[in-house]
PDB file of C-alpha atoms in Angstrom:
ATOM      1  CA  ASP H   1     171.705-139.768  28.336  1.00 93.00           C
ATOM      2  CA  VAL H   2     173.349-137.235  26.036  1.00 96.00           C
ATOM      3  CA  VAL H   3     176.773-136.264  27.325  1.00 97.00           C
ATOM      4  CA  MET H   4     177.797-132.675  26.655  1.00 98.00           C
ATOM      5  CA  THR H   5     181.557-132.104  26.647  1.00 98.00           C
ATOM      6  CA  GLN H   6     182.771-128.514  26.911  1.00 98.00           C
ATOM      7  CA  THR H   7     186.316-127.375  26.322  1.00 97.00           C
ATOM      8  CA  PRO H   8     188.331-125.756  27.652  1.00 97.00           C
ATOM      9  CA  PRO H   9     187.234-125.910  31.288  1.00 97.00           C
ATOM     10  CA  SER H  10     188.709-122.478  31.856  1.00 97.00           C
ATOM     11  CA  LEU H  11     189.964-119.531  29.849  1.00 96.00           C
ATOM     12  CA  SER H  12     192.092-116.584  30.919  1.00 96.00           C
ATOM     13  CA  VAL H  13     191.519-113.586  28.683  1.00 95.00           C
ATOM     14  CA  ALA H  14     192.356-109.933  28.367  1.00 95.00           C
ATOM     15  CA  ILE H  15     189.654-107.364  27.816  1.00 95.00           C
ATOM     16  CA  GLY H  16     189.164-106.888  24.098  1.00 95.00           C
ATOM     17  CA  GLN H  17     190.391-110.352  23.223  1.00 96.00           C
ATOM     18  CA  SER H  18     188.226-112.835  21.305  1.00 96.00           C
ATOM     19  CA  VAL H  19     187.634-116.374  22.564  1.00 97.00           C
ATOM     20  CA  SER H  20     185.865-119.540  21.523  1.00 98.00           C
ATOM     21  CA  ILE H  21     184.306-122.330  23.574  1.00 98.00           C
ATOM     22  CA  SER H  22     183.592-125.767  22.183  1.00 98.00           C
ATOM     23  CA  CYS H  23     180.674-128.023  23.057  1.00 98.00           C
ATOM     24  CA  LYS H  24     180.370-131.548  21.684  1.00 98.00           C
ATOM     25  CA  SER H  25     177.429-133.866  22.242  1.00 98.00           C
ATOM     26  CA  SER H  26     177.442-137.652  22.301  1.00 98.00           C
ATOM     27  CA  GLN H  27     174.403-137.752  20.004  1.00 97.00           C
ATOM     28  CA  SER H  28     173.012-135.575  17.259  1.00 98.00           C
ATOM     29  CA  LEU H  29     170.936-132.739  18.670  1.00 98.00           C
ATOM     30  CA  VAL H  30     168.657-132.456  15.652  1.00 98.00           C
ATOM     31  CA  TYR H  31     165.079-132.953  16.801  1.00 96.00           C
ATOM     32  CA  SER H  32     162.305-134.588  14.779  1.00 96.00           C
ATOM     33  CA  ASP H  33     161.073-131.132  13.767  1.00 95.00           C
ATOM     34  CA  GLY H  34     164.409-130.469  12.076  1.00 96.00           C
ATOM     35  CA  LYS H  35     165.523-127.917  14.654  1.00 96.00           C
ATOM     36  CA  THR H  36     168.594-128.197  16.862  1.00 97.00           C
ATOM     37  CA  TYR H  37     167.943-127.429  20.505  1.00 96.00           C
ATOM     38  CA  LEU H  38     171.427-126.459  21.628  1.00 97.00           C
ATOM     39  CA  HIS H  39     171.658-123.388  23.826  1.00 97.00           C
ATOM     40  CA  TRP H  40     174.329-121.356  25.591  1.00 98.00           C
ATOM     41  CA  LEU H  41     174.002-119.885  29.068  1.00 97.00           C
ATOM     42  CA  LEU H  42     176.164-117.559  31.151  1.00 98.00           C
ATOM     43  CA  GLN H  43     176.316-117.669  34.926  1.00 98.00           C
ATOM     44  CA  SER H  44     177.930-114.507  36.246  1.00 97.00           C
ATOM     45  CA  PRO H  45     179.434-114.748  39.745  1.00 95.00           C
ATOM     46  CA  GLY H  46     176.738-115.069  42.394  1.00 94.00           C
ATOM     47  CA  ARG H  47     173.944-114.940  39.832  1.00 96.00           C
ATOM     48  CA  SER H  48     171.461-117.305  38.247  1.00 97.00           C
ATOM     49  CA  PRO H  49     172.273-118.602  34.795  1.00 96.00           C
ATOM     50  CA  ARG H  50     170.868-116.572  31.936  1.00 96.00           C
ATOM     51  CA  ARG H  51     170.256-117.465  28.333  1.00 96.00           C
ATOM     52  CA  LEU H  52     172.664-116.112  25.741  1.00 97.00           C
ATOM     53  CA  ILE H  53     171.931-118.115  22.618  1.00 97.00           C
ATOM     54  CA  TYR H  54     169.157-120.531  21.700  1.00 97.00           C
ATOM     55  CA  GLN H  55     168.908-123.082  18.907  1.00 97.00           C
ATOM     56  CA  VAL H  56     172.621-122.901  18.084  1.00 98.00           C
ATOM     57  CA  SER H  57     172.878-119.375  16.742  1.00 98.00           C
ATOM     58  CA  ASN H  58     169.985-117.135  17.808  1.00 97.00           C
ATOM     59  CA  LEU H  59     170.808-114.326  20.228  1.00 97.00           C
ATOM     60  CA  GLY H  60     168.562-114.023  23.245  1.00 95.00           C
ATOM     61  CA  SER H  61     166.842-110.755  23.960  1.00 92.00           C
ATOM     62  CA  GLY H  62     169.287-108.067  25.043  1.00 94.00           C
ATOM     63  CA  VAL H  63     172.379-110.135  24.307  1.00 96.00           C
ATOM     64  CA  PRO H  64     175.068-108.098  22.526  1.00 96.00           C
ATOM     65  CA  ASP H  65     176.121-109.178  19.071  1.00 95.00           C
ATOM     66  CA  ARG H  66     179.659-109.772  20.319  1.00 96.00           C
ATOM     67  CA  PHE H  67     178.294-113.231  21.056  1.00 98.00           C
ATOM     68  CA  SER H  68     177.770-115.712  18.256  1.00 98.00           C
ATOM     69  CA  GLY H  69     177.005-119.405  18.045  1.00 98.00           C
ATOM     70  CA  THR H  70     177.705-121.866  15.288  1.00 98.00           C
ATOM     71  CA  GLY H  71     177.625-125.582  14.712  1.00 98.00           C
ATOM     72  CA  SER H  72     175.465-128.518  13.756  1.00 96.00           C
ATOM     73  CA  GLN H  73     174.632-132.091  14.660  1.00 96.00           C
ATOM     74  CA  LYS H  74     177.111-132.821  17.478  1.00 98.00           C
ATOM     75  CA  ASP H  75     179.674-130.031  17.318  1.00 98.00           C
ATOM     76  CA  PHE H  76     179.025-126.480  18.473  1.00 98.00           C
ATOM     77  CA  THR H  77     181.000-123.322  19.227  1.00 98.00           C
ATOM     78  CA  LEU H  78     180.358-120.133  21.137  1.00 98.00           C
ATOM     79  CA  LYS H  79     182.484-117.183  20.129  1.00 98.00           C
ATOM     80  CA  ILE H  80     182.872-113.969  22.078  1.00 97.00           C
ATOM     81  CA  SER H  81     184.415-111.116  20.146  1.00 94.00           C
ATOM     82  CA  ARG H  82     186.063-108.287  22.092  1.00 93.00           C
ATOM     83  CA  VAL H  83     185.524-109.651  25.610  1.00 96.00           C
ATOM     84  CA  GLU H  84     184.263-107.117  28.137  1.00 95.00           C
ATOM     85  CA  ALA H  85     184.431-107.310  31.932  1.00 93.00           C
ATOM     86  CA  GLU H  86     180.716-108.098  32.168  1.00 94.00           C
ATOM     87  CA  ASP H  87     181.320-111.293  30.146  1.00 96.00           C
ATOM     88  CA  LEU H  88     183.249-112.980  32.946  1.00 95.00           C
ATOM     89  CA  GLY H  89     181.674-116.021  34.549  1.00 97.00           C
ATOM     90  CA  VAL H  90     180.893-119.627  33.679  1.00 98.00           C
ATOM     91  CA  TYR H  91     179.485-120.548  30.291  1.00 98.00           C
ATOM     92  CA  TYR H  92     177.344-123.648  29.843  1.00 98.00           C
ATOM     93  CA  CYS H  93     175.993-125.346  26.787  1.00 98.00           C
ATOM     94  CA  ALA H  94     172.701-127.182  27.211  1.00 97.00           C
ATOM     95  CA  GLN H  95     170.685-129.519  25.039  1.00 96.00           C
ATOM     96  CA  THR H  96     166.898-129.761  25.138  1.00 95.00           C
ATOM     97  CA  THR H  97     166.497-132.162  22.243  1.00 95.00           C
ATOM     98  CA  HIS H  98     166.626-135.366  24.271  1.00 95.00           C
ATOM     99  CA  VAL H  99     165.149-136.052  27.700  1.00 93.00           C
ATOM    100  CA  PRO H 100     166.831-135.959  30.158  1.00 93.00           C
ATOM    101  CA  TYR H 101     168.090-132.526  29.249  1.00 94.00           C
ATOM    102  CA  THR H 102     171.784-132.140  29.962  1.00 96.00           C
ATOM    103  CA  PHE H 103     174.370-129.436  30.434  1.00 96.00           C
ATOM    104  CA  GLY H 104     178.022-129.205  29.632  1.00 97.00           C
ATOM    105  CA  GLY H 105     180.465-129.057  32.509  1.00 97.00           C
ATOM    106  CA  GLY H 106     181.027-125.338  32.084  1.00 97.00           C
ATOM    107  CA  THR H 107     183.839-123.072  30.924  1.00 98.00           C
ATOM    108  CA  LYS H 108     185.057-120.466  33.369  1.00 98.00           C
ATOM    109  CA  LEU H 109     186.075-117.219  31.712  1.00 97.00           C
ATOM    110  CA  GLU H 110     188.500-115.210  33.840  1.00 95.00           C
ATOM    111  CA  LEU H 111     190.527-112.045  33.431  1.00 88.00           C
ATOM    112  CA  LYS H 112     194.186-112.408  32.555  1.00 86.00           C
TER     113      LYS H 112
ATOM    114  CA  GLN O   1     157.083-109.064  33.181  1.00 94.00           C
ATOM    115  CA  VAL O   2     158.074-112.701  33.518  1.00 96.00           C
ATOM    116  CA  GLN O   3     159.301-113.694  36.960  1.00 97.00           C
ATOM    117  CA  LEU O   4     159.953-116.917  38.804  1.00 98.00           C
ATOM    118  CA  LYS O   5     160.750-117.121  42.490  1.00 98.00           C
ATOM    119  CA  GLU O   6     161.742-120.171  44.485  1.00 98.00           C
ATOM    120  CA  SER O   7     160.939-120.551  48.159  1.00 97.00           C
ATOM    121  CA  GLY O   8     161.437-123.207  50.758  1.00 95.00           C
ATOM    122  CA  PRO O   9     163.445-124.194  53.831  1.00 92.00           C
ATOM    123  CA  GLY O  10     167.137-123.467  53.761  1.00 90.00           C
ATOM    124  CA  LEU O  11     168.027-126.399  55.985  1.00 96.00           C
ATOM    125  CA  VAL O  12     166.790-129.971  55.771  1.00 96.00           C
ATOM    126  CA  GLN O  13     167.885-132.873  57.911  1.00 97.00           C
ATOM    127  CA  PRO O  14     169.285-136.011  56.281  1.00 96.00           C
ATOM    128  CA  SER O  15     166.625-138.565  55.301  1.00 96.00           C
ATOM    129  CA  GLN O  16     163.924-135.902  55.441  1.00 97.00           C
ATOM    130  CA  THR O  17     161.796-134.502  52.623  1.00 97.00           C
ATOM    131  CA  LEU O  18     162.467-131.301  50.710  1.00 97.00           C
ATOM    132  CA  SER O  19     159.517-129.184  49.584  1.00 98.00           C
ATOM    133  CA  LEU O  20     160.109-126.193  47.331  1.00 98.00           C
ATOM    134  CA  THR O  21     157.688-123.810  45.646  1.00 98.00           C
ATOM    135  CA  CYS O  22     158.240-121.870  42.445  1.00 98.00           C
ATOM    136  CA  THR O  23     155.839-118.941  42.141  1.00 98.00           C
ATOM    137  CA  VAL O  24     155.594-117.537  38.647  1.00 98.00           C
ATOM    138  CA  SER O  25     154.145-114.367  37.177  1.00 98.00           C
ATOM    139  CA  GLY O  26     153.855-112.871  33.731  1.00 97.00           C
ATOM    140  CA  PHE O  27     152.942-116.124  32.026  1.00 96.00           C
ATOM    141  CA  SER O  28     150.595-119.069  32.329  1.00 96.00           C
ATOM    142  CA  LEU O  29     151.669-122.524  33.459  1.00 97.00           C
ATOM    143  CA  THR O  30     149.334-123.940  30.829  1.00 96.00           C
ATOM    144  CA  SER O  31     151.376-122.252  28.099  1.00 95.00           C
ATOM    145  CA  TYR O  32     154.949-122.901  29.205  1.00 95.00           C
ATOM    146  CA  HIS O  33     156.964-125.730  30.719  1.00 96.00           C
ATOM    147  CA  VAL O  34     158.662-125.172  34.073  1.00 97.00           C
ATOM    148  CA  HIS O  35     161.854-127.015  34.948  1.00 97.00           C
ATOM    149  CA  TRP O  36     163.884-127.552  38.061  1.00 98.00           C
ATOM    150  CA  VAL O  37     167.678-127.408  37.853  1.00 98.00           C
ATOM    151  CA  ARG O  38     170.091-127.706  40.767  1.00 98.00           C
ATOM    152  CA  GLN O  39     173.713-126.785  41.353  1.00 98.00           C
ATOM    153  CA  PRO O  40     175.903-128.274  44.085  1.00 97.00           C
ATOM    154  CA  PRO O  41     178.310-125.788  45.659  1.00 96.00           C
ATOM    155  CA  GLY O  42     181.088-124.901  43.232  1.00 94.00           C
ATOM    156  CA  ARG O  43     179.832-127.308  40.595  1.00 96.00           C
ATOM    157  CA  GLY O  44     177.801-127.380  37.400  1.00 96.00           C
ATOM    158  CA  LEU O  45     174.121-127.563  36.552  1.00 97.00           C
ATOM    159  CA  GLU O  46     171.966-130.681  36.814  1.00 96.00           C
ATOM    160  CA  TRP O  47     168.553-130.951  35.209  1.00 96.00           C
ATOM    161  CA  MET O  48     166.118-132.478  37.670  1.00 97.00           C
ATOM    162  CA  GLY O  49     162.774-132.555  35.933  1.00 97.00           C
ATOM    163  CA  VAL O  50     159.923-130.718  34.302  1.00 97.00           C
ATOM    164  CA  ILE O  51     156.210-130.151  34.447  1.00 97.00           C
ATOM    165  CA  TRP O  52     155.049-129.680  30.906  1.00 96.00           C
ATOM    166  CA  ASN O  53     152.400-127.150  30.016  1.00 95.00           C
ATOM    167  CA  ASP O  54     149.851-129.985  29.766  1.00 96.00           C
ATOM    168  CA  GLY O  55     150.557-131.063  33.350  1.00 97.00           C
ATOM    169  CA  ASN O  56     152.573-134.157  32.521  1.00 97.00           C
ATOM    170  CA  THR O  57     155.956-134.564  34.157  1.00 97.00           C
ATOM    171  CA  GLY O  58     159.403-135.824  33.274  1.00 95.00           C
ATOM    172  CA  TYR O  59     162.269-136.643  35.598  1.00 96.00           C
ATOM    173  CA  ASN O  60     165.979-137.281  35.475  1.00 95.00           C
ATOM    174  CA  SER O  61     166.288-141.016  35.938  1.00 93.00           C
ATOM    175  CA  PRO O  62     168.616-141.088  38.980  1.00 94.00           C
ATOM    176  CA  LEU O  63     166.230-138.783  40.853  1.00 96.00           C
ATOM    177  CA  LYS O  64     162.965-140.291  39.672  1.00 95.00           C
ATOM    178  CA  PRO O  65     162.429-142.620  42.665  1.00 96.00           C
ATOM    179  CA  ARG O  66     162.635-139.673  45.068  1.00 97.00           C
ATOM    180  CA  LEU O  67     161.307-136.731  43.069  1.00 98.00           C
ATOM    181  CA  SER O  68     157.842-135.365  42.371  1.00 98.00           C
ATOM    182  CA  ILE O  69     156.866-132.178  40.539  1.00 98.00           C
ATOM    183  CA  SER O  70     153.335-130.814  40.592  1.00 98.00           C
ATOM    184  CA  ARG O  71     151.533-127.530  40.138  1.00 98.00           C
ATOM    185  CA  ASP O  72     148.573-125.379  41.098  1.00 98.00           C
ATOM    186  CA  THR O  73     147.665-123.369  38.044  1.00 97.00           C
ATOM    187  CA  SER O  74     145.182-121.206  39.966  1.00 97.00           C
ATOM    188  CA  LYS O  75     148.017-120.006  42.179  1.00 98.00           C
ATOM    189  CA  SER O  76     150.674-119.984  39.435  1.00 98.00           C
ATOM    190  CA  GLN O  77     152.825-122.253  41.540  1.00 98.00           C
ATOM    191  CA  VAL O  78     154.993-125.258  40.774  1.00 98.00           C
ATOM    192  CA  PHE O  79     156.058-127.611  43.544  1.00 98.00           C
ATOM    193  CA  LEU O  80     159.105-129.816  43.946  1.00 98.00           C
ATOM    194  CA  THR O  81     159.119-132.598  46.513  1.00 98.00           C
ATOM    195  CA  MET O  82     162.129-134.822  47.004  1.00 98.00           C
ATOM    196  CA  ASN O  83     162.441-137.378  49.766  1.00 97.00           C
ATOM    197  CA  SER O  84     165.307-139.214  51.473  1.00 96.00           C
ATOM    198  CA  LEU O  85     167.616-136.246  51.246  1.00 97.00           C
ATOM    199  CA  GLN O  86     171.351-136.761  51.658  1.00 97.00           C
ATOM    200  CA  THR O  87     174.254-134.360  52.015  1.00 97.00           C
ATOM    201  CA  GLU O  88     174.974-134.607  48.286  1.00 97.00           C
ATOM    202  CA  ASP O  89     171.582-132.961  47.672  1.00 98.00           C
ATOM    203  CA  THR O  90     172.977-129.730  49.112  1.00 98.00           C
ATOM    204  CA  GLY O  91     173.013-126.934  46.586  1.00 98.00           C
ATOM    205  CA  ILE O  92     171.099-124.146  44.893  1.00 98.00           C
ATOM    206  CA  TYR O  93     167.764-125.151  43.391  1.00 98.00           C
ATOM    207  CA  TYR O  94     166.462-123.133  40.453  1.00 98.00           C
ATOM    208  CA  CYS O  95     163.161-123.168  38.654  1.00 98.00           C
ATOM    209  CA  ASN O  96     163.085-121.857  35.118  1.00 97.00           C
ATOM    210  CA  ARG O  97     160.784-121.426  32.205  1.00 96.00           C
ATOM    211  CA  MET O  98     161.434-123.192  28.961  1.00 88.00           C
ATOM    212  CA  SER O  99     160.155-122.562  25.498  1.00 84.00           C
ATOM    213  CA  PRO O 100     161.542-123.559  22.089  1.00 82.00           C
ATOM    214  CA  LEU O 101     163.779-120.547  22.681  1.00 87.00           C
ATOM    215  CA  GLY O 102     165.583-122.323  25.472  1.00 88.00           C
ATOM    216  CA  PHE O 103     165.624-121.677  29.202  1.00 90.00           C
ATOM    217  CA  ASP O 104     164.603-118.079  28.772  1.00 91.00           C
ATOM    218  CA  TYR O 105     163.822-117.078  32.364  1.00 96.00           C
ATOM    219  CA  TRP O 106     165.309-118.289  35.617  1.00 97.00           C
ATOM    220  CA  GLY O 107     164.445-117.765  39.241  1.00 98.00           C
ATOM    221  CA  GLN O 108     166.980-116.374  41.685  1.00 98.00           C
ATOM    222  CA  GLY O 109     167.498-119.827  43.185  1.00 98.00           C
ATOM    223  CA  VAL O 110     167.155-121.096  46.726  1.00 98.00           C
ATOM    224  CA  MET O 111     170.028-122.554  48.712  1.00 98.00           C
ATOM    225  CA  VAL O 112     169.233-125.875  50.367  1.00 98.00           C
ATOM    226  CA  THR O 113     171.608-127.363  52.920  1.00 98.00           C
ATOM    227  CA  VAL O 114     171.193-130.951  54.029  1.00 97.00           C
ATOM    228  CA  SER O 115     172.678-131.285  57.476  1.00 95.00           C
ATOM    229  CA  SER O 116     171.844-132.468  60.937  1.00 92.00           C
TER     230      SER O 116
END
């Protein structure tokens, strides 16, 4: 199974600050079609997860452009510019290149 | 609009069988894959399995001996059945829709507690 390692496990931030979250996979996430199925999700407190970014760098519908994703092969990063209160929660990376699909352990974003 | 909603018993006794239903609207089960993901209390997400748009299924290996996913396309429903439940199966169970654009829609989740 592909192991997804997220760091850091938690982040304490001030509103307006920028932060980055790392996600590393144990195998390349490039699929046979040439695409990379690495996604980022946010789970706000008490809510279901929701998609933020799909295929490394594409913003989901309605997601503000303060969010951006970069990376390739096995090394990926989510960046949040100018954190707002609504951004707090747990961020997960997820890969859907290899079955079984797997998630990172999560990064909890909290207010400083 | 696209919606998914999980339903099922909130409490299951140890060693018994869990049966959950995911009722979808706004899309066809023959066009999209539907996955089940669970989350133990205070912990992360675990992919359980999928029913692909063609009706085939895939399961996470540790759960495969106990897990079955099926569907009724006429009712727009996906079913999860898992037997021999233990306390470590306690958690929130989510169904979600997947496309090449990732897990784009999630249900609200259903809390399942395994306890006598």
